[in-house]
RNA sequence: GGGCGCGUAGCUCAGCGGGAGAGCACUGCCUUCACACGGCAGGGGUCGCUGGUUCAAUCCCAGCCGCGCCCACCA
């Protein structure tokens, strides 16, 4: 016999091990089945599972299990990402704690350290995903720096280079002075800062006493100024165009140029130009042929291109000095407070510096074009659809993607330089040397580019690199044919650009086909009050801890129930408690079934049930199954969760089991049919629930001795054809349910002491209305007896309900426990409510336009509602009169 | 500056042209032989505000007020 409560801690590890050992997680390429493929977003190899991973992977596991149980060959491709900057930072911090640094170790030793660190803590997150119940194809696990995936990176880089889609360029990049690397636009976060706007007077050359005023938020950059721009139509400055200003502190002649970029409305209308340290100024500088003078070193300290007094100063020290010196010279006109956005590195959290360097770029614009079309044509669907706009917006305005990083951890760029700077991009050093020999006519020594690629470059290949591309191996070719493109990519919107867009670009370019059919976007997990979870705020939830506390199924169910597509979810422990209770409820329902000998005969046919309750619950199971299918197709995991929750608790437990109790007391055919149907319903329910709550359902399946090797390993969900839904049984049962509720209410209000349990014995189902009415009468009679009320046998069912209520109310004065004045107040309130309802309906029904234009059915509905309300009102009024008479 | 989204019961959120819903919380009764992580019954909402379209608006449209997010080169 089952225990009284479900104990997840005793079940989860055991069931998981059994699943994994069975091999049932694995794809079955050799079988001729429809395919369902999900590529797991690879977490950082050295990371820990956080709540966002838990959501993302629970959804994927739900989809995978759901499809696996419906006859698909499923591939859930797992793996991890080397996460360049993030991992390098972790190891660097460790080195710092040990009193050393990467520069002390040198490149090779440092890389060894990282590999050691990976070997040590690399498997953590994968193990943690197993705690979540993730049924991924673990033997296929990949790492972005595996040999195979690295081959893919090489091949892609070389091909794109040779196609002219990757190139080297000298331009301003987002330079992170702390991490000492370039970063892409996406890795830059704009942070609002309370700063100042300084207005400086630049003397006009040869016109003593005349100045042009420029404003800046970054005074230190003035040391690199090479011009001043004004708007061509700005009357105030016409006479200055073509003349020069003299840069204070430096003495450089600054051409005053006309350019549309200068906004006459902003500041003084004149703007200083620092082409080496500002993206806009760089563009203006190119147009107006201004000098580009770099004044910073890689740590954002002033270099030798500034007057000696400032050399070596940090940018912020320099700012103070420059302002002080200009003020001393009387050239500071004014200082205003100024709130503005300052770009910061998302990893380092220091202000990034636009800095002139040589970097590798990817021509994202060209790659993006077919991806825009692919989504427009519906080859890939983004769910919810509103995100398509965001995708289009970004893809249409995409900038060149800076793909080189000055790091040591990652895929080193396969580019070699000859002595004269000639670039050789090849898949190996040998090929590069060969190319160099061909180029120079003799063997020539080459130096390899030190930079590595942006992490997202290799993860952009994930949908096909994990399948073995570019290997020519027949197995790989087969897998690519079967498992590319994937069915759906599940992800939060935070990496829509970082990752999804890159996979689209690289997938379409190299495979000639989009990497996935659907992109299912979910929100971010926030705490109960809506704040972002973060360690520093102390509001983060460790998924493993909450799994320990509530059980994995409860955590999964909570996440799914909250997962409205594209919306953030606020995670409240109270919710998890609720779903933990749900698990217990399910467990106990199964326990009841077990205790009462619910069993499923081999020849059981749900469509052949005779009894009404059984026909009804069969239909409700089928309905739940069909609703689940609809929800899953629309990625409405919240609806999937709620439909099964409602069925389990409020239909199966609250009603069906209660109806079954009296029936089970009797021996014979009726009881047998209930046992069989109950067994069938429970078994079906376990099948339906398994993808959401895999552990408890599997455990029950095993404990109840259902067939096969278990839910995950060998069970297919049966079809639930619409024909199983018996509309007549459903309508009757709805009526019975309502009736029982009403009688219960009356009894509660009358304070009728609890008699025996409501005893419903619904006799064999019958098709004819006469018989149906007879049965209902019997139900009413029983209820009435139980309520100590006599009931006229020839009342019609609807009248009977009213009669029961009337009688109950009529008995009120006799029940001493009832407070008469309170009861009067209640009745008066009810009457007022009914009257207001009648008033509204009257108004509606006297509206000619309504009668003329509204559909007939709506009019009829309103009329009958009017009649019902009137009847209710009259009965209530009569009851009130009787009460007053007492 | 541009874009997206949100304001529905005390809380968290579904719904979305024709009688306001769920979970939790709350109140009352019930330790009845699956379950007190339970059962039954109940209270609670001018569906942000103002206009418009419509026979009919929580739902569609416009404006406004609050809140959040994303993107953007404004000194």
Coordinates of C-alpha atoms in Angstrom, one line a residue, chain A residues 192-495:
Chain A
X192 CA 22.6 56.5 -16.1
X193 CA 25.1 58.7 -14.3
X194 CA 24.8 62.1 -12.6
X195 CA 27.6 64.0 -14.4
X196 CA 28.3 67.6 -15.5
X197 CA 28.4 69.5 -18.7
X198 CA 31.4 71.7 -18.9
X199 CA 31.4 74.7 -21.2
X200 CA 34.9 75.7 -22.4
X201 CA 36.0 78.7 -24.3
X202 CA 38.4 77.9 -27.2
X203 CA 40.2 81.0 -28.5
X204 CA 39.8 81.8 -32.2
X205 CA 43.1 81.9 -33.9
X206 CA 44.3 85.4 -34.8
X207 CA 41.3 87.1 -33.2
X208 CA 42.4 88.0 -29.7
X209 CA 39.6 88.0 -27.2
X210 CA 37.2 86.0 -29.3
X211 CA 36.2 82.5 -28.4
X212 CA 34.0 79.7 -29.5
X213 CA 32.3 77.9 -26.7
X214 CA 32.0 74.1 -26.7
X215 CA 30.4 71.8 -24.2
X216 CA 31.5 68.4 -23.1
X217 CA 30.7 65.7 -20.5
X218 CA 34.3 64.4 -20.8
X219 CA 36.8 67.3 -20.4
X220 CA 39.8 65.0 -20.5
X221 CA 39.2 64.1 -24.1
X222 CA 39.8 67.7 -25.1
X223 CA 43.5 66.8 -25.2
X224 CA 42.7 64.8 -28.2
X225 CA 40.5 67.3 -30.0
X226 CA 41.3 67.9 -33.6
X227 CA 38.5 70.2 -34.7
X228 CA 35.3 72.0 -33.8
X229 CA 32.1 71.4 -35.7
X230 CA 29.2 73.8 -36.2
X231 CA 26.0 73.4 -38.3
X232 CA 26.3 74.7 -41.8
X233 CA 23.2 76.7 -41.5
X234 CA 23.9 78.2 -38.1
X235 CA 24.0 81.9 -38.6
X236 CA 26.0 82.5 -35.5
X237 CA 29.1 80.7 -36.7
X238 CA 29.1 81.3 -40.4
X239 CA 32.0 83.6 -40.3
X240 CA 34.1 81.1 -38.4
X241 CA 33.7 78.2 -40.8
X242 CA 37.1 77.5 -42.3
X243 CA 38.9 79.4 -39.6
X244 CA 40.8 77.8 -36.7
X245 CA 40.4 77.6 -33.0
X246 CA 43.4 77.0 -30.7
X247 CA 43.2 74.1 -28.4
X248 CA 43.9 75.4 -24.9
X249 CA 46.6 73.5 -22.8
X250 CA 47.8 71.9 -26.0
X251 CA 48.1 74.7 -28.6
X252 CA 46.9 72.6 -31.5
X253 CA 45.2 74.4 -34.4
X254 CA 41.6 73.1 -34.7
X255 CA 39.8 73.6 -38.0
X256 CA 36.3 74.8 -37.5
X257 CA 34.2 72.7 -39.9
X258 CA 30.6 72.7 -41.0
X259 CA 28.7 69.5 -40.4
X260 CA 25.1 68.5 -40.0
X261 CA 26.0 66.5 -37.0
X262 CA 26.3 69.7 -34.9
X263 CA 22.9 70.5 -33.5
X264 CA 22.3 74.3 -33.2
X265 CA 19.8 73.7 -30.5
X266 CA 22.2 71.7 -28.3
X267 CA 24.6 73.5 -25.9
X268 CA 26.3 76.4 -27.7
X269 CA 25.7 74.9 -31.1
X270 CA 29.4 74.3 -31.5
X271 CA 30.9 70.9 -30.7
X272 CA 34.4 69.8 -30.1
X273 CA 35.7 66.9 -32.2
X274 CA 37.7 64.0 -30.7
X275 CA 37.7 61.5 -33.5
X276 CA 39.8 59.0 -31.6
X277 CA 37.5 58.7 -28.7
X278 CA 34.0 59.2 -29.7
X279 CA 31.9 57.2 -32.3
X280 CA 30.2 60.3 -33.7
X281 CA 33.3 62.4 -33.8
X282 CA 35.1 59.6 -35.6
X283 CA 32.5 59.7 -38.4
X284 CA 32.6 63.5 -38.6
X285 CA 36.3 63.3 -38.6
X286 CA 36.3 60.9 -41.6
X287 CA 33.9 63.2 -43.5
X288 CA 35.8 66.4 -42.7
X289 CA 39.3 64.9 -42.9
X290 CA 40.2 65.6 -39.3
X291 CA 43.3 64.2 -37.6
X292 CA 42.8 61.2 -35.4
X293 CA 44.8 61.4 -32.2
X294 CA 44.7 58.6 -29.7
X295 CA 45.4 59.9 -26.3
X296 CA 44.8 56.8 -24.2
X297 CA 46.6 53.6 -23.5
X298 CA 44.8 50.3 -23.1
X299 CA 44.2 51.1 -19.4
X300 CA 42.6 54.4 -20.3
X301 CA 45.5 56.4 -19.0
X302 CA 46.8 59.3 -21.0
X303 CA 49.6 58.5 -23.3
X304 CA 52.5 60.4 -24.9
X305 CA 50.3 62.2 -27.3
X306 CA 49.3 64.7 -24.6
X307 CA 51.4 67.5 -23.0
X308 CA 53.9 66.1 -20.5
X309 CA 52.0 67.3 -17.5
X310 CA 49.1 64.9 -18.2
X311 CA 50.9 61.8 -19.3
X312 CA 50.2 58.7 -17.3
X313 CA 47.2 60.1 -15.6
X314 CA 44.1 58.0 -15.2
X315 CA 41.2 59.3 -17.2
X316 CA 39.3 60.6 -14.2
X317 CA 42.4 62.3 -12.6
X318 CA 43.0 63.8 -16.0
X319 CA 39.5 65.2 -16.0
X320 CA 40.0 67.1 -12.8
X321 CA 43.3 68.4 -13.9
X322 CA 42.0 69.6 -17.3
X323 CA 39.1 71.4 -15.7
X324 CA 41.2 73.0 -13.0
X325 CA 43.8 74.1 -15.6
X326 CA 41.2 75.6 -17.9
X327 CA 39.5 77.3 -15.1
X328 CA 42.8 78.8 -14.0
X329 CA 43.2 80.2 -17.5
X330 CA 39.7 81.6 -17.4
X331 CA 38.5 79.4 -20.1
X332 CA 35.8 77.6 -18.1
X333 CA 32.6 79.4 -19.0
X334 CA 30.2 77.4 -16.8
X335 CA 29.4 74.0 -15.4
X336 CA 26.0 72.5 -15.4
X337 CA 24.6 69.3 -13.8
X338 CA 23.9 66.8 -16.4
X339 CA 22.2 63.4 -16.2
X340 CA 23.4 61.2 -19.0
X341 CA 24.1 57.6 -20.0
X342 CA 27.6 56.3 -19.8
X343 CA 28.5 53.0 -21.5
X344 CA 29.7 50.3 -19.2
X345 CA 31.1 46.8 -19.8
X346 CA 28.4 44.3 -18.8
X347 CA 31.1 42.0 -17.2
X348 CA 33.6 44.5 -15.8
X349 CA 31.1 47.3 -14.9
X350 CA 33.7 49.9 -15.7
X351 CA 33.1 52.7 -18.3
X352 CA 34.1 51.4 -21.7
X353 CA 36.3 53.6 -23.8
X354 CA 35.8 54.1 -27.6
X355 CA 39.3 53.2 -28.7
X356 CA 41.0 52.9 -32.0
X357 CA 42.3 49.3 -32.6
X358 CA 42.6 46.6 -35.2
X359 CA 39.9 44.1 -34.8
X360 CA 38.1 41.3 -36.7
X361 CA 34.6 42.0 -37.9
X362 CA 31.8 40.0 -39.3
X363 CA 29.6 41.5 -41.9
X364 CA 26.4 40.9 -40.0
X365 CA 24.3 43.0 -42.3
X366 CA 24.8 40.6 -45.2
X367 CA 24.3 37.5 -43.1
X368 CA 21.2 39.1 -41.6
X369 CA 19.4 39.7 -44.8
X370 CA 18.2 36.1 -45.5
X371 CA 17.3 35.7 -41.8
X372 CA 14.9 38.6 -42.0
X373 CA 13.3 37.0 -45.0
X374 CA 13.1 33.6 -43.3
X375 CA 11.1 35.0 -40.4
X376 CA 8.9 37.1 -42.8
X377 CA 8.1 34.0 -44.7
X378 CA 7.4 32.0 -41.6
X379 CA 10.3 29.6 -42.0
X380 CA 11.0 30.4 -38.4
X381 CA 8.2 31.5 -36.1
X382 CA 8.8 33.5 -33.1
X383 CA 6.4 32.9 -30.2
X384 CA 4.9 35.2 -29.0
X385 CA 4.7 37.0 -32.2
X386 CA 5.3 40.5 -30.9
X387 CA 9.0 39.6 -30.5
X388 CA 9.3 39.3 -34.3
X389 CA 9.2 43.1 -34.4
X390 CA 12.1 43.3 -32.0
X391 CA 14.0 40.8 -34.1
X392 CA 13.3 42.6 -37.3
X393 CA 14.2 46.0 -35.8
X394 CA 17.5 44.7 -34.6
X395 CA 18.4 42.7 -37.7
X396 CA 17.6 45.6 -40.0
X397 CA 19.8 48.0 -38.2
X398 CA 22.5 45.5 -37.4
X399 CA 26.1 46.8 -37.2
X400 CA 29.3 45.0 -38.0
X401 CA 29.9 42.4 -35.4
X402 CA 33.3 42.7 -33.6
X403 CA 34.3 39.1 -33.2
X404 CA 37.8 39.3 -31.9
X405 CA 38.6 39.4 -28.2
X406 CA 41.9 40.1 -26.5
X407 CA 41.5 37.0 -24.3
X408 CA 43.4 33.8 -23.9
X409 CA 40.4 31.5 -23.3
X410 CA 38.5 30.7 -26.5
X411 CA 39.0 29.8 -30.1
X412 CA 42.2 31.4 -31.3
X413 CA 41.6 33.2 -34.6
X414 CA 43.1 31.2 -37.5
X415 CA 45.0 34.1 -39.0
X416 CA 48.7 34.4 -39.6
X417 CA 50.7 37.4 -40.5
X418 CA 53.7 37.6 -42.7
X419 CA 56.6 39.9 -42.0
X420 CA 55.0 42.6 -44.1
X421 CA 51.6 42.3 -42.4
X422 CA 50.1 40.1 -45.2
X423 CA 47.2 38.1 -43.7
X424 CA 46.8 34.3 -44.3
X425 CA 43.6 32.8 -43.0
X426 CA 43.6 29.0 -43.1
X427 CA 42.3 26.1 -41.1
X428 CA 45.8 25.1 -39.9
X429 CA 49.3 26.5 -39.6
X430 CA 50.5 24.2 -42.3
X431 CA 48.0 25.5 -44.8
X432 CA 48.9 29.0 -43.8
X433 CA 52.6 28.4 -44.3
X434 CA 51.8 26.8 -47.6
X435 CA 49.7 29.8 -48.6
X436 CA 52.5 32.1 -47.5
X437 CA 55.1 30.1 -49.5
X438 CA 52.8 30.5 -52.6
X439 CA 52.5 34.2 -51.9
X440 CA 56.1 35.1 -51.2
X441 CA 57.6 32.4 -53.5
X442 CA 59.5 31.0 -50.6
X443 CA 59.0 29.5 -47.1
X444 CA 58.3 32.4 -44.8
X445 CA 57.9 32.5 -41.0
X446 CA 54.5 33.6 -39.8
X447 CA 53.0 34.9 -36.6
X448 CA 49.6 33.9 -35.5
X449 CA 47.0 36.4 -34.4
X450 CA 46.8 36.2 -30.7
X451 CA 43.1 37.1 -30.4
X452 CA 40.3 34.7 -29.7
X453 CA 36.7 34.7 -31.0
X454 CA 33.7 36.1 -29.2
X455 CA 32.0 33.2 -27.4
X456 CA 28.8 33.7 -29.3
X457 CA 30.7 32.9 -32.5
X458 CA 31.0 29.3 -31.6
X459 CA 27.6 29.1 -29.9
X460 CA 26.1 30.5 -33.1
X461 CA 27.1 27.2 -34.7
X462 CA 25.5 25.1 -32.0
X463 CA 22.5 23.7 -33.9
X464 CA 24.8 22.0 -36.5
X465 CA 28.3 21.8 -34.9
X466 CA 26.9 19.6 -32.1
X467 CA 25.6 17.2 -34.8
X468 CA 29.2 16.7 -36.0
X469 CA 29.4 19.2 -38.9
X470 CA 31.7 19.6 -40.8
X471 CA 32.7 15.9 -40.6
X472 CA 31.9 13.8 -43.6
X473 CA 31.3 10.8 -41.5
X474 CA 28.1 9.0 -42.7
X475 CA 26.7 9.0 -39.1
X476 CA 27.1 12.8 -39.0
X477 CA 25.5 13.2 -42.4
X478 CA 22.6 11.1 -41.3
X479 CA 22.2 13.1 -38.1
X480 CA 22.4 16.4 -39.9
X481 CA 19.7 15.2 -42.3
X482 CA 17.5 14.0 -39.4
X483 CA 18.0 16.6 -36.8
X484 CA 18.6 19.9 -38.6
X485 CA 16.7 22.1 -38.4
X486 CA 15.5 21.7 -34.9
X487 CA 11.9 21.9 -33.9
X488 CA 12.0 24.7 -31.4
X489 CA 14.5 26.8 -29.6
X490 CA 13.5 27.7 -26.0
X491 CA 15.0 30.8 -24.6
X492 CA 14.6 34.0 -22.6
X493 CA 14.5 37.2 -24.6
X494 CA 17.7 38.3 -23.0
X495 CA 19.7 36.3 -25.5

